[in-house]
XYZ file of C-alpha atoms in Angstrom:
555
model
C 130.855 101.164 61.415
C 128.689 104.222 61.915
C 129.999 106.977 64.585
C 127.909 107.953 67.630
C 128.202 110.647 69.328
C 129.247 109.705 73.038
C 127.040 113.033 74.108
C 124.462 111.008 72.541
C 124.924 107.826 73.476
C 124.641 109.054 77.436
C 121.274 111.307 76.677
C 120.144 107.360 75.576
C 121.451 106.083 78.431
C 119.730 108.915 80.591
C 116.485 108.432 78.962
C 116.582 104.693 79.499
C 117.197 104.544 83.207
C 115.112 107.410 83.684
C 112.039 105.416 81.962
C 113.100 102.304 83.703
C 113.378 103.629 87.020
C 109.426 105.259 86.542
C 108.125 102.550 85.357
C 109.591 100.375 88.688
C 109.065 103.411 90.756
C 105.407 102.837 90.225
C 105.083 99.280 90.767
C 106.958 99.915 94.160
C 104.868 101.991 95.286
C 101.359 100.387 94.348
C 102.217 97.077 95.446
C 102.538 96.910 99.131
C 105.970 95.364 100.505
C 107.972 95.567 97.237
C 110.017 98.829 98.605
C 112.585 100.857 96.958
C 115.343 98.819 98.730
C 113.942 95.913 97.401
C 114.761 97.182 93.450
C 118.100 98.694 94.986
C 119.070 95.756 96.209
C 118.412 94.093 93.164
C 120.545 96.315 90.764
C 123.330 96.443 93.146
C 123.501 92.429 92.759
C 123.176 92.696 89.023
C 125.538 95.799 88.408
C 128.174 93.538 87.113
C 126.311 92.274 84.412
C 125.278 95.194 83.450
C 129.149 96.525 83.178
C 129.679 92.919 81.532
C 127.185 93.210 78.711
C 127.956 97.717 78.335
C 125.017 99.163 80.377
C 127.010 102.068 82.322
C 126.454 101.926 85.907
C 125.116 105.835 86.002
C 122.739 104.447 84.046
C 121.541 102.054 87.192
C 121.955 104.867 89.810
C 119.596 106.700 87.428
C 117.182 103.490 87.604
C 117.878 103.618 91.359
C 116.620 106.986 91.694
C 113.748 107.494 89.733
C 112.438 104.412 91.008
C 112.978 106.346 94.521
C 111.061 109.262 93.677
C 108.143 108.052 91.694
C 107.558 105.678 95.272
C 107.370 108.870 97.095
C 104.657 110.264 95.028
C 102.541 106.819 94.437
C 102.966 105.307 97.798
C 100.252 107.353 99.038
C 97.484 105.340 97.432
C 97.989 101.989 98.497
C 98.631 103.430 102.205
C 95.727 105.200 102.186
C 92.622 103.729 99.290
C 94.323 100.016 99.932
C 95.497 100.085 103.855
C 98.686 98.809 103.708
C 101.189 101.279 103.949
C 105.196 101.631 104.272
C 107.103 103.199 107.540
C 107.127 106.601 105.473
C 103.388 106.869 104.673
C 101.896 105.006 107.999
C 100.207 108.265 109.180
C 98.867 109.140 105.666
C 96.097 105.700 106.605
C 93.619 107.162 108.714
C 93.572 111.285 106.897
C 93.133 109.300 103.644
C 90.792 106.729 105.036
C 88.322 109.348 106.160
C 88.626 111.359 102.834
C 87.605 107.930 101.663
C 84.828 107.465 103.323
C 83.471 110.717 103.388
C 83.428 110.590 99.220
C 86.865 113.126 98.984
C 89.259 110.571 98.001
C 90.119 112.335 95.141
C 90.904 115.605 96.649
C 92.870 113.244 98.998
C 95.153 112.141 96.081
C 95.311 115.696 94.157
C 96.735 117.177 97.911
C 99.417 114.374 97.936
C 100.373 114.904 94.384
C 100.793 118.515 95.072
C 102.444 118.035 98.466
C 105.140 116.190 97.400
C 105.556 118.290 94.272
C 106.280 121.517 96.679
C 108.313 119.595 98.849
C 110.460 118.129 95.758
C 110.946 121.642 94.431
C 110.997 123.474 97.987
C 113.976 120.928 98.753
C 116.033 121.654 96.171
C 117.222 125.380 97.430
C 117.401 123.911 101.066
C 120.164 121.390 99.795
C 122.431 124.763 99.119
C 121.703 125.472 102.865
C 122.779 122.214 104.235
C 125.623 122.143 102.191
C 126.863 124.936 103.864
C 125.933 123.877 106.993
C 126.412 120.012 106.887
C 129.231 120.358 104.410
C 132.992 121.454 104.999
C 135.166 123.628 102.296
C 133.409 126.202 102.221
C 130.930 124.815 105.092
C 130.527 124.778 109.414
C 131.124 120.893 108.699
C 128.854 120.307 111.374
C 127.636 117.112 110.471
C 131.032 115.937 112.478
C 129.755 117.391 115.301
C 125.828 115.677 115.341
C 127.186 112.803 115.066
C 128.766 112.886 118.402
C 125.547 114.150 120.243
C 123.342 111.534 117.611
C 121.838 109.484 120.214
C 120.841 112.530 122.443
C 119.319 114.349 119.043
C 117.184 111.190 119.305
C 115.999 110.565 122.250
C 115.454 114.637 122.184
C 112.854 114.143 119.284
C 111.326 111.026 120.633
C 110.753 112.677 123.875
C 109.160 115.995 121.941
C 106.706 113.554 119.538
C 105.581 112.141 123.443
C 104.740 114.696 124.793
C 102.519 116.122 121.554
C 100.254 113.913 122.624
C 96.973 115.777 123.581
C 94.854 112.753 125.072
C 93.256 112.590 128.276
C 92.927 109.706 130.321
C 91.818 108.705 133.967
C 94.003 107.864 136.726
C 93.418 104.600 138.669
C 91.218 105.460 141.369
C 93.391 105.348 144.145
C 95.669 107.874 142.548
C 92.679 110.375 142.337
C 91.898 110.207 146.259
C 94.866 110.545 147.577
C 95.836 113.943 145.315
C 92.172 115.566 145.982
C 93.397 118.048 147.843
C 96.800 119.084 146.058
C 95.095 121.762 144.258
C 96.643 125.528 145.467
C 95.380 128.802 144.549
C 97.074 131.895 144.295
C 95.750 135.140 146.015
C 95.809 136.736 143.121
C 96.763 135.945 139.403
C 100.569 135.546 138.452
C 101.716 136.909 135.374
C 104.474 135.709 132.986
C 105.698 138.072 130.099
C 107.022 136.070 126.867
C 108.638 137.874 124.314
C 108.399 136.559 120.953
C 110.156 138.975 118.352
C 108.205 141.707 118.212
C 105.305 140.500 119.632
C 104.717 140.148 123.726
C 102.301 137.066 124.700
C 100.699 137.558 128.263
C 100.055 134.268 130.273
C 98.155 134.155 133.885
C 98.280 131.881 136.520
C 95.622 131.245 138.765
C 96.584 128.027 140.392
C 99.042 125.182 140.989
C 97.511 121.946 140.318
C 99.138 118.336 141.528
C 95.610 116.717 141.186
C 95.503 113.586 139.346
C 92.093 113.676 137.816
C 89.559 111.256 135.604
C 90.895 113.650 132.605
C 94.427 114.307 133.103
C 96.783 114.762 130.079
C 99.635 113.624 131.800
C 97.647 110.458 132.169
C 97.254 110.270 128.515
C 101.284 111.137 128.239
C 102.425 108.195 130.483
C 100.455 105.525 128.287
C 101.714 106.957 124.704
C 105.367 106.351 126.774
C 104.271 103.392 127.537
C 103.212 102.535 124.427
C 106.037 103.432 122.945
C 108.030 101.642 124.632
C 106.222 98.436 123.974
C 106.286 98.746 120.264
C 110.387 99.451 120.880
C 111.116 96.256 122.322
C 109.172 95.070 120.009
C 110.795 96.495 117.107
C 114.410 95.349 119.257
C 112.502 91.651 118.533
C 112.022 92.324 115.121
C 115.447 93.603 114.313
C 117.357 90.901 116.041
C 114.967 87.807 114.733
C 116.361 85.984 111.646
C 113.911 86.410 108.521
C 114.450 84.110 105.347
C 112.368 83.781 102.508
C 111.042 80.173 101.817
C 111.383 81.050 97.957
C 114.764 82.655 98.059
C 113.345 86.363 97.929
C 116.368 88.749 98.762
C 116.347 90.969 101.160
C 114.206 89.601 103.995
C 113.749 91.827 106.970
C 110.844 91.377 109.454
C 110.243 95.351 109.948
C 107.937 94.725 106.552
C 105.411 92.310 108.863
C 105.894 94.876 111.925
C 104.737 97.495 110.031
C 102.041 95.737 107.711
C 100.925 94.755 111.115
C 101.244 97.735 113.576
C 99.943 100.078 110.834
C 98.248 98.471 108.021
C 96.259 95.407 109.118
C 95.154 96.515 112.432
C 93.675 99.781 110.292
C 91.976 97.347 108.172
C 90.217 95.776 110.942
C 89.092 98.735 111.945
C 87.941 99.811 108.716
C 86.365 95.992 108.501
C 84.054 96.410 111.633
C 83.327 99.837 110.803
C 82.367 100.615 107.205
C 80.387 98.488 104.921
C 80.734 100.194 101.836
C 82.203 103.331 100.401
C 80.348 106.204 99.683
C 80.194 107.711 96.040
C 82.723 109.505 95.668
C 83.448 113.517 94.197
C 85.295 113.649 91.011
C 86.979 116.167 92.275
C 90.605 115.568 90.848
C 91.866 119.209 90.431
C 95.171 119.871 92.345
C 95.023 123.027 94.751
C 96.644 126.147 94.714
C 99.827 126.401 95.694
C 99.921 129.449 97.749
C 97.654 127.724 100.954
C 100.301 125.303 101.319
C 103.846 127.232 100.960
C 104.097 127.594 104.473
C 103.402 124.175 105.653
C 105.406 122.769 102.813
C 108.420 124.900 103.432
C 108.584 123.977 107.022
C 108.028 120.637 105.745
C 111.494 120.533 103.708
C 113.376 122.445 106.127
C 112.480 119.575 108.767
C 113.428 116.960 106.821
C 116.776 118.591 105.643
C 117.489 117.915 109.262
C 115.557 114.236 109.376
C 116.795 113.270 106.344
C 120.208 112.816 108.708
C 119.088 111.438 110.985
C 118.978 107.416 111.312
C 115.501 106.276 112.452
C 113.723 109.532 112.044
C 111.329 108.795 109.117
C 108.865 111.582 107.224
C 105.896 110.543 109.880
C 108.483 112.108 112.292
C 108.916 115.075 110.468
C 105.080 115.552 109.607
C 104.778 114.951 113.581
C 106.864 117.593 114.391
C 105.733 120.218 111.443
C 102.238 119.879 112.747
C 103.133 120.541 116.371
C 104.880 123.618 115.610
C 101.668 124.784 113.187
C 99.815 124.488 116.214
C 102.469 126.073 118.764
C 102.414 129.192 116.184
C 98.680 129.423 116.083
C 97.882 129.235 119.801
C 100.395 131.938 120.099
C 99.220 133.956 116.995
C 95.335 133.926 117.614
C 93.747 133.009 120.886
C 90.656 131.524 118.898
C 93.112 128.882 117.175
C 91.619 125.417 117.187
C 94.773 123.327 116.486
C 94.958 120.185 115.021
C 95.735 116.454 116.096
C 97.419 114.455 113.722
C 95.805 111.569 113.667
C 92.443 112.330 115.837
C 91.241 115.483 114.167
C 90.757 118.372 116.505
C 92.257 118.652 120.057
C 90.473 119.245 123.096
C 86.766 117.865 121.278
C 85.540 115.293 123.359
C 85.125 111.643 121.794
C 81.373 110.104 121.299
C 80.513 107.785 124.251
C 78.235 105.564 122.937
C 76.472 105.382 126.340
C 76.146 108.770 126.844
C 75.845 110.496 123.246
C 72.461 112.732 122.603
C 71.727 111.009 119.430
C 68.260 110.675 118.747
C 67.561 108.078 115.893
C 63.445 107.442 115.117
C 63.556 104.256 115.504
C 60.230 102.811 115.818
C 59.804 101.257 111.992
C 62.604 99.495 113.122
C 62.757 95.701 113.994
C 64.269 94.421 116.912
C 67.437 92.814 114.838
C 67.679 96.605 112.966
C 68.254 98.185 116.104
C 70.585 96.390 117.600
C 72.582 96.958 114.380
C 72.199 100.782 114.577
C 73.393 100.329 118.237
C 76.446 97.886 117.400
C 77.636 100.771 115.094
C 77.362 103.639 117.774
C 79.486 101.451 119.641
C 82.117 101.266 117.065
C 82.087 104.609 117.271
C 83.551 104.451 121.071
C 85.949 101.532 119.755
C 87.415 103.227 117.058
C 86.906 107.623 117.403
C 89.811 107.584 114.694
C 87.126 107.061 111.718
C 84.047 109.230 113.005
C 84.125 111.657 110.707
C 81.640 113.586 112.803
C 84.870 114.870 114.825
C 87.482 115.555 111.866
C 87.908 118.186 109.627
C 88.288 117.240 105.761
C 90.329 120.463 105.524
C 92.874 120.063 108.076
C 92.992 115.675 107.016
C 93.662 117.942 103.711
C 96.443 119.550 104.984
C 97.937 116.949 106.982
C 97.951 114.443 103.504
C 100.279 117.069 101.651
C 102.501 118.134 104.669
C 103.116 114.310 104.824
C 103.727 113.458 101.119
C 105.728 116.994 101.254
C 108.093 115.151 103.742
C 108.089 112.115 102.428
C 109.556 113.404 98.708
C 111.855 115.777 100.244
C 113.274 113.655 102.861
C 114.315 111.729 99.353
C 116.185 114.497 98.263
C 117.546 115.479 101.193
C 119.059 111.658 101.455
C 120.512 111.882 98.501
C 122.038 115.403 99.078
C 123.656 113.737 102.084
C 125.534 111.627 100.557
C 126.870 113.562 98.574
C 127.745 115.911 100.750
C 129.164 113.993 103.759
C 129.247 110.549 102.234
C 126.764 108.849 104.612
C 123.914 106.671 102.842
C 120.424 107.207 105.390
C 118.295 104.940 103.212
C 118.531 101.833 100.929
C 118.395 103.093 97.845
C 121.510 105.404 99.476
C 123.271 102.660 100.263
C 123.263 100.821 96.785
C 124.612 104.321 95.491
C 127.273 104.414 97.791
C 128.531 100.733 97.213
C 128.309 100.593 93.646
C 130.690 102.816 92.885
C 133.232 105.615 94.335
C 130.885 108.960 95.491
C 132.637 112.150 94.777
C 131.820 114.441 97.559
C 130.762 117.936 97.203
C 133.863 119.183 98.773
C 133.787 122.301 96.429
C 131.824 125.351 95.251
C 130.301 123.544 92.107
C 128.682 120.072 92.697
C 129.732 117.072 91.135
C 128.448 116.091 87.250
C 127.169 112.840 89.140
C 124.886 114.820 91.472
C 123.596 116.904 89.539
C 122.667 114.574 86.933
C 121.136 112.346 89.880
C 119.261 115.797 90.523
C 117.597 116.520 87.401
C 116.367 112.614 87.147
C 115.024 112.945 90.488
C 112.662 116.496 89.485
C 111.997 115.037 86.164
C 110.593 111.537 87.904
C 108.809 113.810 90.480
C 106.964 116.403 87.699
C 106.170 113.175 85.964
C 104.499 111.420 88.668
C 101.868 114.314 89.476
C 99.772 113.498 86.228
C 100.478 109.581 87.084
C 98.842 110.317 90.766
C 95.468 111.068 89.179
C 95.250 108.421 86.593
C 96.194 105.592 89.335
C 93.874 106.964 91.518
C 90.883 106.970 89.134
C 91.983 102.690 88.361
C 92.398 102.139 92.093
C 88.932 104.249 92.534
C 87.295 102.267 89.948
C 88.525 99.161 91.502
C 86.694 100.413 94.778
C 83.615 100.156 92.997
C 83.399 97.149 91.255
C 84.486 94.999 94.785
C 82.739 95.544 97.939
C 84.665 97.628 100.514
C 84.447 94.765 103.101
C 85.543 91.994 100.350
C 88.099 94.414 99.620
C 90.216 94.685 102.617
C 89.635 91.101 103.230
C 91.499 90.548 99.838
C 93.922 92.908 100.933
C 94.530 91.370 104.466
C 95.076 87.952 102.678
C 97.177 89.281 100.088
C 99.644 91.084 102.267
C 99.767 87.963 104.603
C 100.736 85.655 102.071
C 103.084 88.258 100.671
C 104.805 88.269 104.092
C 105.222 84.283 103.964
C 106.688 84.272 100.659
C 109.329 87.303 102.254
C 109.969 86.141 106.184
C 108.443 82.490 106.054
C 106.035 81.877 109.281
C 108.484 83.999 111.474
C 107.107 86.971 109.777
C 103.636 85.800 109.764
C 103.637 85.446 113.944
C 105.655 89.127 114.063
C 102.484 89.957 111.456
C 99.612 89.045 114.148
C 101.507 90.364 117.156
C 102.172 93.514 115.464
C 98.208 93.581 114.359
C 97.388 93.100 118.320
C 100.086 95.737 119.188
C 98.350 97.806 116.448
C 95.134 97.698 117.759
C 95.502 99.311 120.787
C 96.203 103.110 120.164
C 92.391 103.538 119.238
C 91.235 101.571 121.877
C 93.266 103.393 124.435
C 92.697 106.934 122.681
C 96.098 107.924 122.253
C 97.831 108.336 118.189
C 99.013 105.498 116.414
C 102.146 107.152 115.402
C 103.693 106.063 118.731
C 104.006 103.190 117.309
C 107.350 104.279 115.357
C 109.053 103.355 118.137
C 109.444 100.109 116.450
C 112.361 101.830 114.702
C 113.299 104.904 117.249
C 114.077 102.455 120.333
C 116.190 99.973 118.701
C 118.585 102.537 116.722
C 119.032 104.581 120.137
C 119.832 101.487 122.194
C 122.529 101.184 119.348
C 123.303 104.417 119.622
C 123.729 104.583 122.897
C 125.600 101.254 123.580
C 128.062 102.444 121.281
C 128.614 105.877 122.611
C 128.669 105.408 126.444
C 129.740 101.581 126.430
C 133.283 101.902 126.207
C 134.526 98.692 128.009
C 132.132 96.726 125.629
C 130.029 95.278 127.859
C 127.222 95.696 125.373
């Protein structure tokens, strides 16, 4: 018998799950419906044979993890080169789309890659903070405390991400005669003072106005409400609907077709009747410097510290709510600020008409079949505003990429600081943790062995999946290509179809197409497609709710 060293035999151990946990980290995220919960789920079901045959089960939470943090990094590309994304990465479609199309896909994946690599490493200090905060002995311990006011935090946020919402829209015609005349000016301008620090911002009024025009933003509000609301009894549908796999895969949900359906096959219509192939593209692969991004990045972490726990709120939350408060602090900071939509480009620029845009196209080589093509694809340019690049800066779709996979990697950090802290999973991969064996809580100074082992998987996965970003990108780019764009998302639509049969049966296939018709509305309308999260926001705050102010169980 030859003597190990037990130090040993765990660095093997680590090395194995670690290398494990990459290599299904990357297949979760390329492949579009196999999640992290998916693998979690599976190694929580198999943890006793791996006890029964010696595998030690820190050795599957390492699997667990890695596998968690490599999908944050790769997810990107299949959301936004494939068009099929998950919850976390459904905003990350039409910024990477355009880079797509506009030949920048590259730069599109080197921004993600660094994004979430400064939100991985930006997170790490911030779990210190909400330890102290979050955490009790030495802490305020006020996670006790959100949880009581949890349902009011929510409808808070949703209520904020509303009223971001910079579209105009007309009233109904009525409407507009009968306020005509509530429009009241003052004598002379009113002034309001507002103090901010150091710095004193002057605002004038000139007028009252109750009008209810043909371009009124509270017009534009009431439909993303509405909206909203639509995709949350919807989501209420999807939730309470029973899903089962007609081949016995685990885990069937029906959010998977909701999604696919709100956010990825209604983009690939789109994307169908709007591009016919895909332009060459730069081979520009080089990640960018750090410094441009810090700020965004930090805010980025710092929001999801407070997402992360938070049930429902999901990193296109957070980027939703970074972004507006980049733009509050630049309309205050420099009265020349153009901010930024999040999923339109730039606010305030009017949207082609394709009857009334000064375009002027020589047209007289053309036949009479040619020209009604050219004019079929102005009008897609009325039918879909989200992909004319004409109207959207690369630079700030640049920006919005890495603030999103910033998020989305540190709200996985941030989760699994949680539950360590306060003992609350807030994902699946969480959960698996916390039922496969006893959590020791970071009740003291130092933080558990566990943790920080956990820890140093999770930056080693995360370090190790920049380099990775680039070399699936160049495959999936290369893939691009060889097929047809057109043939390509028509493989794609197929393929994530039949992959929600195999996972829900036909029940997910009908939530699939009305999800796709739900889905297909925001760009019609005008108004962002990131409303549609409601699909998850309404249902947890009716929970919420029921179970806070229902306390003669009706509900």
């Amino acid at each position: 018998m030859f003597y190990v060293d037990p130090l040993l035999v765990d660095f093997a151990w680590l090395i194995g799950s670690f290398v494990i946990g990459v290599m299904l980290g990357s297949l979760t995220g390329l492949i579009p419906g196999f999640h992290v919960n998916n693998v979690a789920l599976i190694a929580l079901s198999l943890s006793p044979v791996a006890v029964g045959i010696g595998i030690p089960l820190d050795a599957v939470a390492g699997i667990i993890v890695a596998c968690g943090t490599v999908h944050t990094f790769l997810n990107y590309i299949p959301s936004a080169l494939v068009g099929a994304p998950d919850d976390n990465m459904a905003l990350a479609l039409l910024p990477g789309h355009r880079m797509l199309i506009s030949g920048q896909a590259a730069q599109g994946v080197a921004y993600s890659a660094r994004g979430s690599q400064m939100g991985l490493l930006m997170s790490i200090p911030l779990l210190i903070v909400a330890r102290l905060l979050f955490g009790e002995n030495p802490g305020l311990g006020l996670y006790e405390t959100s949880r009581d006011i949890l349902p009011w935090l929510l409808l808070v946020i949703s209520i904020f991400l509303i009223l971001t919402e910079t579209t105009r829209l007309p009233w109904p015609e009525p409407f507009q005669k009968l306020t005509r005349g509530l429009r009241y000016e003052f004598s002379r301008p009113v002034g309001i003072v507002l103090p901010v620090g150091k710095r004193r911002f002057n605002m004038k009024m000139r007028a009252v106005d109750f009008r209810l025009t043909d371009s009124s933003r509270s017009a534009g509000i009431l439909v993303a409400t509405a909206y909203f609301l639509l995709t949350g009894f919807y989501g209420w549908a999807v939730f309470e609907l029973p899903a089962r796999s007609p081949v016995g895969m685990p885990s069937a949900t029906l959010l998977f077709p909701g999604l696919a359906g709100l956010f990825g096959i209604a983009n690939l219509i789109d994307i169908y009747v709007t591009s016919s192939e895909i332009p060459p593209q730069e081979p520009d692969w080089e990640l960018p410097p750090m410094r441009p991004l810090a700020i965004p990045t930090f805010l980025s972490a710092v929001v999801s510290s407070v997402m992360a726990i938070l049930p429902g709120m999901t990193a296109a939350q957070a980027t939703v709510v970074v972004m507006s408060m980049r733009n509050f602090w630049g309309r205050l900071t420099d009265p020349n600020y153009v901010p930024a939509d999040f999923e339109h480009g730039i606010i305030d620029q009017p949207i082609v008409n394709a009857k009334t845009a000064n375009i002027e196209v020589d047209d007289e080589d053309l036949s009479d079949e040619d020209r009604d093509l050219l004019k079929a694809a102005f009008g897609e340019i009325e039918t879909t505003p989200d992909l004319d690049l004409r109207y959207n800066d690369p630079k700030r779709d640049l920006e919005i990429i890495a603030i999103l996979s910033s998020v989305n990697t540190a709200v996985t950090v941030m989760v699994l600081g949680f539950l360590y802290m306060v003992g609350r999973p807030r994902s699946g991969a969480a959960l698996a943790l916390n039922m496969m064996y006893p959590i020791d809580i970071w009740g003291a100074v130092e933080p558990p062995a566990d943790f920080v082992r956990l820890l140093g998987i999770t930056i080693a996965a995360g370090l190790l999946a920049v380099p990775m970003m680039g070399t699936v990108g160049r495959g999936m780019l290369r893939l691009h290509e060889l097929i047809p764009l057109r043939s390509l998302v028509l493989a794609v639509t197929i393929f994530v179809t039949i992959l929600v049969y195999f996972s829900t049966g036909w029940v997910g296939v009908g939530t699939l197409v009305i999800g796709t018709g739900i889905g297909l509305m925001p760009p019609r309308i005008g108004i962002r497609r990131s409303h549609a999260m409601g699909i998850i926001l309404v249902p947890i705050m009716v929970y919420t709710f029921a179970q806070t102010l229902d306390g003669f169980g009706f509900i």
